[in-house]
Every structure is written in C-alpha cells, then in structure tokens.
Tab-separated table of C-alpha atoms in Angstrom:
chain	number	residue	atom	x	y	z
J	1	MET	CA	-3.567	90.272	-10.844
J	2	VAL	CA	-5.811	87.346	-11.583
J	3	ARG	CA	-5.461	87.911	-15.293
J	4	GLY	CA	-1.675	88.124	-14.975
J	5	SER	CA	-1.400	84.826	-13.153
J	6	LYS	CA	-3.727	83.233	-15.649
J	7	GLU	CA	-1.457	84.278	-18.477
J	8	VAL	CA	1.502	82.762	-16.676
J	9	LEU	CA	-0.400	79.529	-16.307
J	10	GLN	CA	-1.302	79.468	-19.964
J	11	LYS	CA	2.297	80.100	-20.860
J	12	ALA	CA	3.355	77.156	-18.742
J	13	ALA	CA	0.833	74.940	-20.502
J	14	LYS	CA	2.102	76.172	-23.844
J	15	THR	CA	5.781	75.486	-23.152
J	16	LEU	CA	4.818	72.045	-21.973
J	17	SER	CA	2.812	71.435	-25.119
J	18	ASP	CA	6.058	71.247	-27.132
J	19	ILE	CA	6.649	67.738	-25.896
J	20	LEU	CA	3.042	66.671	-25.460
J	21	VAL	CA	1.195	64.530	-27.961
J	22	CYS	CA	-2.244	62.980	-28.033
J	23	PRO	CA	-2.224	60.000	-25.639
J	24	LEU	CA	-4.230	57.804	-28.012
J	25	SER	CA	-2.971	58.601	-31.492
J	26	LYS	CA	0.448	60.082	-30.524
J	27	GLN	CA	-0.219	62.894	-32.998
J	28	PRO	CA	0.573	66.538	-32.187
J	29	LEU	CA	-1.854	68.608	-30.126
J	30	ARG	CA	-3.150	72.065	-30.952
J	31	TYR	CA	-3.682	74.661	-28.224
J	32	CYS	CA	-7.056	76.362	-28.404
J	33	GLU	CA	-7.181	79.669	-26.516
J	34	GLU	CA	-10.921	80.052	-26.779
J	35	SER	CA	-11.797	76.901	-24.869
J	36	ASN	CA	-8.422	76.730	-23.077
J	37	SER	CA	-7.899	73.159	-24.128
J	38	LEU	CA	-5.520	70.990	-26.095
J	39	ILE	CA	-7.113	69.551	-29.200
J	40	SER	CA	-6.096	66.383	-30.941
J	41	ASP	CA	-7.215	66.819	-34.537
J	42	ALA	CA	-6.407	63.235	-35.442
J	43	ILE	CA	-9.210	61.808	-33.321
J	44	GLY	CA	-11.261	64.973	-32.737
J	45	VAL	CA	-10.948	65.092	-28.968
J	46	ALA	CA	-10.350	68.126	-26.728
J	47	PHE	CA	-8.387	67.715	-23.512
J	48	PRO	CA	-9.062	70.389	-20.893
J	49	ILE	CA	-6.432	72.486	-19.113
J	50	LYS	CA	-7.473	72.822	-15.491
J	51	ASN	CA	-5.672	75.542	-13.583
J	52	GLY	CA	-2.736	75.399	-15.963
J	53	VAL	CA	-2.429	71.629	-15.697
J	54	PRO	CA	-3.218	69.802	-18.938
J	55	CYS	CA	-5.402	66.747	-18.301
J	56	LEU	CA	-4.528	64.134	-20.875
J	57	VAL	CA	-6.184	61.068	-19.408
J	58	PRO	CA	-8.272	59.605	-22.267
J	59	ARG	CA	-11.363	59.608	-20.043
J	60	ASP	CA	-11.091	63.379	-19.456
J	61	GLY	CA	-11.168	64.159	-23.161
J	62	LYS	CA	-14.326	65.509	-24.729
J	63	ILE	CA	-15.361	64.433	-28.182
J	64	LEU	CA	-15.707	67.523	-30.317
J	65	GLU	CA	-18.991	68.418	-31.956
J	66	GLU	CA	-19.398	67.680	-35.638
J	67	GLU	CA	-18.929	71.237	-36.922
J	68	ASP	CA	-15.672	71.692	-35.011
J	69	ALA	CA	-14.324	68.321	-35.933
J	70	SER	CA	-15.298	68.594	-39.575
J	71	LYS	CA	-13.046	71.619	-40.131
J	72	PRO	CA	-9.761	69.735	-40.339
J	73	ASP	CA	-11.552	66.877	-42.051
J	74	ASN	CA	-12.611	68.897	-45.080
J	75	ASP	CA	-9.443	68.340	-47.013
J	76	ALA	CA	-9.447	64.633	-46.204
J	77	ASN	CA	-12.691	64.059	-48.063
Q	1	MET	CA	-18.578	52.051	-24.709
Q	2	ARG	CA	-16.586	55.195	-24.998
Q	3	ALA	CA	-14.548	53.913	-27.889
Q	4	VAL	CA	-17.661	52.975	-29.815
Q	5	SER	CA	-19.101	56.436	-29.519
Q	6	LEU	CA	-15.789	57.887	-30.686
Q	7	TRP	CA	-16.041	55.773	-33.784
Q	8	ARG	CA	-19.636	56.617	-34.530
Q	9	LYS	CA	-19.156	60.339	-34.247
Q	10	GLN	CA	-16.288	60.444	-36.717
Q	11	PRO	CA	-17.461	58.594	-39.791
Q	12	PHE	CA	-16.065	61.074	-42.322
Q	13	SER	CA	-12.339	61.022	-42.356
Q	14	LEU	CA	-10.473	57.918	-43.323
Q	15	ALA	CA	-7.571	58.610	-41.009
Q	16	CYS	CA	-9.916	58.976	-38.074
Q	17	ARG	CA	-11.624	55.750	-38.800
Q	18	CYS	CA	-8.400	53.780	-38.770
Q	19	CYS	CA	-7.324	55.407	-35.553
Q	20	SER	CA	-10.458	54.721	-33.643
Q	21	ARG	CA	-10.775	51.239	-35.011
Q	22	THR	CA	-7.420	50.207	-33.612
Q	23	PHE	CA	-8.443	51.837	-30.363
Q	24	VAL	CA	-11.585	49.709	-30.212
Q	25	ALA	CA	-9.644	46.546	-30.962
Q	26	ASP	CA	-7.064	47.418	-28.317
Q	27	SER	CA	-9.484	48.005	-25.520
Q	28	ALA	CA	-11.443	44.863	-26.342
Q	29	SER	CA	-8.482	42.523	-26.494
Q	30	LYS	CA	-6.698	43.851	-23.444
Q	31	LEU	CA	-7.269	42.047	-20.221
Q	32	GLN	CA	-8.449	44.486	-17.591
Q	33	ILE	CA	-7.018	43.378	-14.282
Q	34	PHE	CA	-7.115	46.684	-12.474
Q	35	ASP	CA	-9.847	49.266	-12.386
Q	36	ARG	CA	-7.877	52.353	-13.359
Q	37	GLN	CA	-10.752	54.677	-12.557
Q	38	ARG	CA	-10.999	53.315	-9.047
Q	39	LYS	CA	-7.245	53.680	-8.673
Q	40	ARG	CA	-7.555	57.320	-9.670
Q	41	ALA	CA	-10.175	57.881	-6.988
Q	42	GLN	CA	-7.971	56.132	-4.437
Q	43	ARG	CA	-5.044	58.320	-5.386
Q	44	ASP	CA	-7.235	61.399	-4.990
Q	45	ARG	CA	-7.983	60.233	-1.481
Q	46	ALA	CA	-4.312	59.511	-0.861
Q	47	ALA	CA	-3.509	63.091	-1.844
Q	48	TRP	CA	-5.732	64.379	0.960
Q	49	PHE	CA	-4.607	61.856	3.577
Q	50	SER	CA	-0.935	61.339	2.955
Q	51	PRO	CA	1.377	62.668	5.657
Q	52	ALA	CA	4.118	65.125	4.720
Q	53	GLN	CA	6.841	62.598	5.370
Q	54	ASP	CA	6.186	58.912	4.858
Q	55	PRO	CA	9.300	56.972	5.944
Q	56	LEU	CA	8.691	54.025	3.618
Q	57	LEU	CA	8.061	56.105	0.526
Q	58	HIS	CA	10.886	58.432	1.451
Q	59	SER	CA	13.446	55.648	1.690
Q	60	VAL	CA	12.277	54.061	-1.562
Q	61	SER	CA	12.487	57.336	-3.441
Q	62	GLN	CA	15.880	58.154	-1.931
Q	63	ASN	CA	17.134	54.742	-2.963
Q	64	LEU	CA	15.854	55.335	-6.468
Q	65	VAL	CA	17.359	58.781	-6.806
Q	66	ASP	CA	20.695	57.582	-5.407
Q	67	ARG	CA	21.061	55.508	-8.532
Q	68	LEU	CA	21.412	58.708	-10.527
Q	69	GLN	CA	24.622	59.492	-8.662
Q	70	ASP	CA	26.174	56.349	-10.091
Q	71	CYS	CA	25.727	57.674	-13.622
Q	72	LYS	CA	28.285	59.914	-15.250
Q	73	LYS	CA	25.652	61.219	-17.627
Q	74	THR	CA	23.440	64.164	-16.733
Q	75	PHE	CA	19.718	64.219	-17.369
Q	76	PRO	CA	18.492	67.751	-18.140
Q	77	THR	CA	14.877	66.789	-18.801
Q	78	ALA	CA	13.246	64.281	-16.480
Q	79	LEU	CA	9.763	62.827	-16.535
Q	80	CYS	CA	8.291	61.583	-13.298
Q	81	LEU	CA	5.504	59.062	-13.790
Q	82	GLY	CA	2.828	58.608	-11.177
Q	83	GLY	CA	3.148	56.686	-7.997
Q	84	SER	CA	4.365	58.133	-4.750
Q	85	LEU	CA	4.774	61.560	-6.232
Q	86	GLN	CA	5.687	63.925	-3.437
Q	87	PRO	CA	8.755	62.154	-2.041
Q	88	ILE	CA	10.262	61.553	-5.465
Q	89	VAL	CA	9.632	65.107	-6.612
Q	90	SER	CA	11.111	66.582	-3.463
Q	91	SER	CA	14.192	64.356	-3.661
Q	92	LEU	CA	14.673	65.157	-7.341
Q	93	SER	CA	14.243	68.895	-6.981
Q	94	THR	CA	15.901	69.839	-3.694
Q	95	PRO	CA	19.528	70.847	-4.068
Q	96	PRO	CA	22.044	69.309	-4.437
Q	97	VAL	CA	20.204	67.997	-7.446
Q	98	ASN	CA	21.115	64.466	-8.411
Q	99	GLY	CA	21.787	63.663	-12.031
Q	100	GLY	CA	21.824	67.281	-13.221
Q	101	VAL	CA	18.052	67.520	-13.614
Q	102	GLU	CA	17.055	70.969	-14.896
Q	103	LYS	CA	13.490	70.439	-15.979
Q	104	LEU	CA	11.135	68.048	-14.279
Q	105	ILE	CA	7.793	67.025	-15.725
Q	106	VAL	CA	5.529	65.633	-13.043
Q	107	MET	CA	2.743	63.388	-14.191
Q	108	ASP	CA	0.002	61.509	-12.384
Q	109	ALA	CA	-3.438	60.169	-13.197
Q	110	SER	CA	-4.964	61.895	-10.181
Q	111	TYR	CA	-5.573	65.625	-10.460
Q	112	ASP	CA	-5.649	66.142	-6.701
Q	113	MET	CA	-2.300	64.412	-6.312
Q	114	VAL	CA	-0.741	66.688	-8.922
Q	115	GLN	CA	-2.318	69.716	-7.298
Q	116	ALA	CA	-1.056	68.748	-3.831
Q	117	CYS	CA	2.395	68.254	-5.241
Q	118	ARG	CA	2.228	71.624	-6.946
Q	119	ASN	CA	1.218	73.374	-3.742
Q	120	THR	CA	4.165	71.946	-1.807
Q	121	ARG	CA	6.451	72.836	-4.696
Q	122	ARG	CA	5.189	76.423	-4.652
Q	123	ALA	CA	5.654	76.664	-0.902
Q	124	SER	CA	9.292	75.628	-1.131
Q	125	SER	CA	11.608	78.475	-2.032
Q	126	ASP	CA	14.231	76.787	-4.197
Q	127	ASN	CA	13.729	77.187	-7.918
Q	128	ALA	CA	16.771	75.330	-9.137
Q	129	VAL	CA	14.622	72.854	-11.025
Q	130	LYS	CA	11.858	73.975	-13.333
Q	131	THR	CA	8.801	71.831	-12.728
Q	132	GLU	CA	5.834	71.318	-15.013
Q	133	PHE	CA	2.690	69.467	-14.065
Q	134	LEU	CA	0.512	67.207	-16.106
Q	135	VAL	CA	-2.403	64.841	-15.535
Q	136	ALA	CA	-2.061	61.726	-17.654
Q	137	ASP	CA	-2.299	57.978	-17.541
Q	138	GLU	CA	0.843	55.816	-17.668
Q	139	GLU	CA	-0.934	53.439	-20.009
Q	140	PHE	CA	-1.489	56.264	-22.485
Q	141	LEU	CA	1.661	58.314	-22.230
Q	142	PRO	CA	1.192	61.653	-24.002
Q	143	ILE	CA	4.892	62.423	-24.477
Q	144	LYS	CA	6.499	63.014	-27.841
Q	145	GLU	CA	9.020	60.455	-29.032
Q	146	SER	CA	12.634	60.962	-27.917
Q	147	SER	CA	12.015	64.073	-25.874
Q	148	VAL	CA	13.124	63.302	-22.294
Q	149	ASP	CA	16.436	62.104	-20.838
Q	150	LEU	CA	15.126	60.315	-17.809
Q	151	VAL	CA	11.902	58.554	-16.862
Q	152	VAL	CA	11.409	57.866	-13.172
Q	153	SER	CA	8.528	55.906	-11.763
Q	154	CYS	CA	8.326	55.415	-8.037
Q	155	LEU	CA	5.839	52.736	-6.968
Q	156	GLY	CA	3.254	53.395	-9.642
Q	157	LEU	CA	3.717	50.967	-12.489
Q	158	HIS	CA	2.498	47.888	-10.628
Q	159	TRP	CA	-1.055	49.204	-11.061
Q	160	THR	CA	-0.972	49.247	-14.843
Q	161	ASN	CA	-2.932	46.628	-16.757
Q	162	ASP	CA	-0.389	46.542	-19.535
Q	163	LEU	CA	3.002	46.880	-17.876
Q	164	PRO	CA	5.074	45.948	-20.963
Q	165	GLY	CA	3.043	48.442	-23.017
Q	166	ALA	CA	3.611	51.216	-20.490
Q	167	MET	CA	7.335	50.450	-20.435
Q	168	ILE	CA	7.548	50.435	-24.232
Q	169	GLN	CA	5.860	53.840	-24.287
Q	170	SER	CA	8.358	55.176	-21.745
Q	171	ARG	CA	11.214	53.817	-23.843
Q	172	LEU	CA	9.866	55.621	-26.894
Q	173	ALA	CA	9.561	58.851	-24.917
Q	174	LEU	CA	13.237	58.630	-23.970
Q	175	LYS	CA	16.011	60.140	-26.041
Q	176	PRO	CA	18.684	57.697	-27.226
Q	177	ASP	CA	20.905	56.799	-24.262
Q	178	GLY	CA	18.149	57.929	-21.888
Q	179	LEU	CA	17.574	56.161	-18.601
Q	180	PHE	CA	14.459	54.415	-17.366
Q	181	LEU	CA	14.333	54.032	-13.614
Q	182	ALA	CA	11.420	52.393	-11.858
Q	183	ALA	CA	10.491	50.956	-8.504
Q	184	ILE	CA	7.536	48.594	-8.309
Q	185	LEU	CA	6.167	46.463	-5.516
Q	186	GLY	CA	7.060	42.790	-5.896
Q	187	GLY	CA	5.183	39.578	-5.223
Q	188	GLU	CA	6.401	39.134	-1.660
Q	189	THR	CA	4.718	42.395	-0.660
Q	190	LEU	CA	2.112	42.068	2.091
Q	191	LYS	CA	2.443	38.283	2.197
Q	192	GLU	CA	1.317	38.327	5.828
Q	193	LEU	CA	-1.858	40.179	4.919
Q	194	ARG	CA	-2.498	37.815	2.037
Q	195	ILE	CA	-2.272	34.799	4.350
Q	196	ALA	CA	-4.401	36.391	7.059
Q	197	CYS	CA	-7.098	37.441	4.579
Q	198	THR	CA	-7.292	33.995	3.038
Q	199	LEU	CA	-7.577	32.236	6.382
Q	200	ALA	CA	-10.169	34.659	7.735
Q	201	GLN	CA	-12.289	34.430	4.616
Q	202	MET	CA	-12.205	30.652	4.574
Q	203	GLU	CA	-13.196	30.563	8.191
Q	204	ARG	CA	-16.006	33.141	8.070
Q	205	GLU	CA	-17.308	32.926	4.523
Q	206	GLY	CA	-16.326	29.444	3.393
Q	207	GLY	CA	-14.508	30.663	0.297
Q	208	ILE	CA	-11.845	33.095	-0.831
Q	209	SER	CA	-11.673	36.038	-3.173
Q	210	PRO	CA	-8.566	38.016	-4.035
Q	211	ARG	CA	-8.068	40.776	-1.467
Q	212	VAL	CA	-4.480	41.592	-2.292
Q	213	SER	CA	-3.501	42.428	-5.865
Q	214	PRO	CA	-1.353	40.174	-7.988
Q	215	LEU	CA	2.126	41.654	-8.290
Q	216	ALA	CA	5.120	41.054	-10.509
Q	217	GLN	CA	7.784	38.584	-9.386
Q	218	VAL	CA	11.458	39.409	-9.389
Q	219	ARG	CA	12.194	37.025	-12.255
Q	220	ASP	CA	9.548	38.794	-14.375
Q	221	ALA	CA	11.185	42.182	-13.957
Q	222	GLY	CA	14.248	41.322	-16.037
Q	223	ASN	CA	12.094	39.796	-18.740
Q	224	LEU	CA	9.901	42.893	-18.755
Q	225	LEU	CA	12.873	45.182	-19.313
Q	226	THR	CA	14.194	43.028	-22.143
Q	227	ARG	CA	10.775	42.704	-23.690
Q	228	ALA	CA	10.268	46.453	-23.606
Q	229	GLY	CA	13.532	46.762	-25.540
Q	230	PHE	CA	15.754	48.397	-22.942
Q	231	THR	CA	19.467	47.771	-23.166
Q	232	LEU	CA	21.772	47.072	-20.207
Q	233	PRO	CA	18.884	46.008	-17.980
Q	234	GLY	CA	19.446	45.856	-14.259
Q	235	VAL	CA	17.140	44.580	-11.543
Q	236	ASP	CA	17.608	44.518	-7.821
Q	237	VAL	CA	15.370	43.882	-4.897
Q	238	ASP	CA	14.994	45.409	-1.484
Q	239	GLU	CA	12.774	44.243	1.311
Q	240	TYR	CA	11.412	46.680	3.847
Q	241	ILE	CA	9.698	45.417	6.961
Q	242	VAL	CA	7.437	47.995	8.505
Q	243	LYS	CA	6.103	47.457	12.026
Q	244	TYR	CA	2.581	48.512	12.883
Q	245	GLU	CA	0.643	48.493	16.108
Q	246	SER	CA	-2.048	46.358	14.545
Q	247	ALA	CA	-3.336	45.290	11.148
Q	248	LEU	CA	-5.769	48.211	11.174
Q	249	GLU	CA	-2.893	50.696	11.159
Q	250	LEU	CA	-1.454	48.818	8.206
Q	251	ILE	CA	-4.680	49.325	6.263
Q	252	GLU	CA	-4.720	53.021	7.197
Q	253	HIS	CA	-1.167	53.358	5.883
Q	254	LEU	CA	-2.068	51.586	2.640
Q	255	ARG	CA	-4.955	54.006	2.193
Q	256	ALA	CA	-2.730	57.003	2.781
Q	257	MET	CA	-0.349	55.703	0.138
Q	258	GLY	CA	-3.171	54.959	-2.301
Q	259	GLU	CA	-2.085	51.340	-2.454
Q	260	THR	CA	-5.366	49.674	-1.599
Q	261	ASN	CA	-6.923	47.000	-3.766
Q	262	ALA	CA	-8.175	48.094	-7.173
Q	263	LEU	CA	-8.914	44.836	-8.942
Q	264	SER	CA	-11.621	45.309	-11.524
Q	265	GLN	CA	-13.358	42.076	-10.514
Q	266	MET	CA	-12.982	42.405	-6.803
Q	267	ASN	CA	-15.578	41.588	-4.226
Q	268	ASN	CA	-16.866	44.931	-3.006
Q	269	ILE	CA	-18.317	43.614	0.194
Q	270	LEU	CA	-16.074	43.157	3.181
Q	271	LYS	CA	-17.995	41.932	6.193
Q	272	ARG	CA	-17.150	43.514	9.472
Q	273	ASP	CA	-16.446	40.241	11.258
Q	274	THR	CA	-14.243	39.012	8.398
Q	275	ALA	CA	-12.204	42.178	8.656
Q	276	LEU	CA	-11.854	41.816	12.406
Q	277	ALA	CA	-11.008	38.122	12.037
Q	278	THR	CA	-8.291	39.061	9.554
Q	279	ALA	CA	-6.812	41.501	12.030
Q	280	ALA	CA	-6.955	38.881	14.785
Q	281	ILE	CA	-5.329	36.185	12.635
Q	282	TYR	CA	-2.666	38.646	11.479
Q	283	ASP	CA	-1.926	39.484	15.073
Q	284	SER	CA	-1.805	35.907	16.333
Q	285	MET	CA	0.287	34.554	13.450
Q	286	PHE	CA	2.836	37.256	12.869
Q	287	SER	CA	3.115	39.541	15.879
Q	288	SER	CA	6.559	39.917	17.366
Q	289	GLU	CA	7.540	40.037	21.041
Q	290	ASP	CA	7.148	43.793	21.358
Q	291	GLY	CA	3.498	43.584	20.350
Q	292	THR	CA	3.872	45.057	16.872
Q	293	VAL	CA	2.922	43.326	13.664
Q	294	PRO	CA	5.344	43.361	10.742
Q	295	ALA	CA	4.411	43.878	7.102
Q	296	THR	CA	6.802	43.103	4.272
Q	297	PHE	CA	7.185	45.452	1.334
Q	298	GLN	CA	9.275	44.030	-1.451
Q	299	VAL	CA	10.437	46.705	-3.846
Q	300	ILE	CA	11.877	45.776	-7.236
Q	301	TYR	CA	14.146	48.425	-8.735
Q	302	MET	CA	14.494	48.310	-12.481
Q	303	THR	CA	16.958	50.224	-14.619
Q	304	GLY	CA	17.202	50.177	-18.372
Q	305	TRP	CA	18.641	52.388	-21.087
Q	306	ARG	CA	17.395	53.319	-24.477
Q	307	GLU	CA	19.634	51.963	-27.178
Q	308	HIS	CA	22.591	54.060	-28.274
Q	309	SER	CA	25.700	53.295	-30.314
Q	310	SER	CA	28.021	54.348	-27.472
Q	311	GLN	CA	26.795	51.577	-25.193
Q	312	GLN	CA	28.750	48.385	-24.707
Q	313	LYS	CA	27.438	45.379	-26.576
Q	314	ALA	CA	28.162	41.695	-26.840
Q	315	LYS	CA	30.430	40.894	-29.784
Q	316	ARG	CA	29.132	39.286	-32.898
Q	317	ARG	CA	28.862	35.495	-32.773
Q	318	GLY	CA	31.925	33.753	-34.107
Q	319	SER	CA	34.148	36.832	-33.866
Q	320	ALA	CA	36.328	35.410	-31.066
Q	321	THR	CA	40.007	34.851	-31.810
Q	322	VAL	CA	40.872	32.754	-28.754
Q	323	SER	CA	39.424	29.351	-28.070
Q	324	PHE	CA	37.859	28.547	-24.722
Q	325	LYS	CA	39.978	25.405	-24.665
Q	326	ASP	CA	43.133	27.510	-24.671
Q	327	ILE	CA	41.765	29.630	-21.842
Q	328	GLN	CA	41.072	26.489	-19.870
Q	329	LYS	CA	44.579	25.228	-20.544
Q	330	GLN	CA	45.984	28.523	-19.320
Q	331	PHE	CA	43.891	28.958	-16.194
Q	332	GLY	CA	42.147	25.619	-15.645
Q	333	SER	CA	45.051	23.989	-13.865
Q	334	GLN	CA	44.886	26.572	-11.076
Q	335	SER	CA	41.398	25.672	-9.892
C-alpha cells in the first residue's frame, strides 16, 4: 500500500516535470529515481522531492558532489 | 555566500562558470528589501494558524477569479503563484469552474502552506480540476517558457524584492495570448497602523524605524505591467475596511495571513510598552462609535496579456486618413 502510493506520488512529480525547469538557469531538469530528486545538470544542483512535492526554491537545492557533477561535464572539457 | 560556493565547486565546465557568474552578479547588485527566508517562515506559521475561511482573503480571491468570467477565452492550464493560497485554490477548483481551468499548478515558497493546501484538496471530493503542487520562489520561477495559459497571484507578489523581474518571468511562462492576473496590497494598506506605530515610537523611543513594509502605489502598477511587457494592461483598485476589536486582533489577523513585516533591515526588538502605546494610539485616533477599530486594506488588481497577433493594437503612426480638424468641424459645434 505504501509502495503503491509512493509510486503515484512519483508519477505526479514526473508529469509535472514536463513543464518544470531549473529556477536559476532555466535549463531542463532530470529526474533521478535513486535520490528521488530533480537534477539541474547546467549548474550541478539537486532539488529534493518531498512527499511528491518538488522543492525548487534555490535555497533548498543541494550542490552535487564532484564525481556526480563531473559526469555531464566530461564532454565539455 | 551560497553563490560563491556554487562557483568554487564547479570550476571545470565553461558553461557552468558563465551561469554561476551571472548568478553572483545578480545577487550582489540586487537590492534586498525583504528577507525572503523570514517570509517563508512566516508563511509556514500562517499555514498552521490560518482559519478555514478568512473573509478578507475570500473576497479578494473571489474578486480575482470573477475576472475570468469576463474572458471569452478558456485557460486549460493555470499556475497559481504564492500568496493567500487556500482561498484562491478553492475558488479556482470548485465547480462551476471559472475560465475552463482543467489543470492547476499550485506553487508557494512555504512547504507547509503547500502541504496544508494539499490536505484540504484531498479532503474535498470533487476532482474536476487536476491539481499539482510545487514549492518554488516567485523570484526564481521554475516554469518552462510558454507552457501555461493563466498565471494567478493572490496577495503574494508585494513581498518580492524584484517585482518587475518576477512579472517578466511570469510573462515568459505564459503561452502567447495567456493572461496574467494578480492582486497585490497597495500603499494605502494599513495606513492607520503606520501612523500609530510612528507616533508611538517617537513618543517612547525618540526615533522611528519602519514597522510597516513599503508597498507599491497604484500609479506604479500600470508602469510595472508595461515594463514587464504585458499587452492590454488593466489596473483597478479596491479598498476593504476591516473592523477589529482592538489593534491586537489586527496583528493576530496579519500573522494568520502571513502578512507581517519581513524587511531585511528591520529592527527586531519591539518593546512591550511601545507595542501597547501603539495599540492605545490606534484606538484613540481611529476607533469608531461602536468601539471597533478599522484597518484599511488597499488591493490593486492587475491584468495583462502576453502578446499575440490576434490582440487589438494601436495603428501605425501616420496611417490615419481623416484629419482631427475635420472631426472637430463635424462634431465640435455640438459641444
């Protein structure tokens, strides 16, 4: 039951993520299932999804660690 | 501080560097009038305290939503910016739905406010309108360009540091021919409290500090809409006078609405006798015969549309075929 409702919540966050962008760079966001967060690759910040509600206030975002952030950066260098 | 650490941690990619550099410049140059973090905390508190039905907020949100009935267009996707969230969400989502709203995105900077709104939405049985919830800041709107048909903000935008910036972001989020609809508190709001606070502080402390926030004036509202690039701007003003038993009830109400002072340079100390003197001055200067004290709330309603080719426009300069002199000859003799 709990798992079922969690899936519904995640689905809701996913459908919403079609129109969501990063609040700072206005670039698209990527949904990460592992950490249940929305990741802005452009600035390397993860925004948490609390209870199915994405929190996109810049202050709530966590700066990603180097190894995570460097992945999309590889081709830039 | 935060921006600097963002920049330091991302020294590799060129794109990142540009991004964070503009972010640093932005936050340094912007004048911080309001403490947004404090406002968030106040709105959290308001979410716990606010009564189910606040008459003032209810009438403002009804007034705002009524404007949708005047439009022939329908607005399938609506975005509701922060502010007094619950009344506006309930008036937008209870049938008969105004303006043909099918999907409503509810946004606020306070997580507790969003959660409270979600709980009431769950408890209600009607599912005519699909609602989605989101925690975000109006100053950093995380909505893709041209993706919503309607942006509604009910008494929230007067707390933004960069009001034109927030309005420009809402305009970009709108689809062409989308409607921006906002209610903000105007400069006449709480003028009685402003006077009473000033007098009490001068008397007890020998100086004044701002106790009531600076607010936009009516004449600014039109300029704001034009500056943000909205077409067919419209501004109108409503004044609500709410009667309280005493000034203390007024403060309680402001707390429950989350409308208490959030200036970033405000004086954090309010002495007990200054507060009581304020209440006494308020009572002696403004009380009416029936023993209540009035408080003015001036609400500025702003409407603006995103540009679209179907909208009416002024004709090009010099394209007239009739001279004003001829018009005067024709009609001038009558007056």
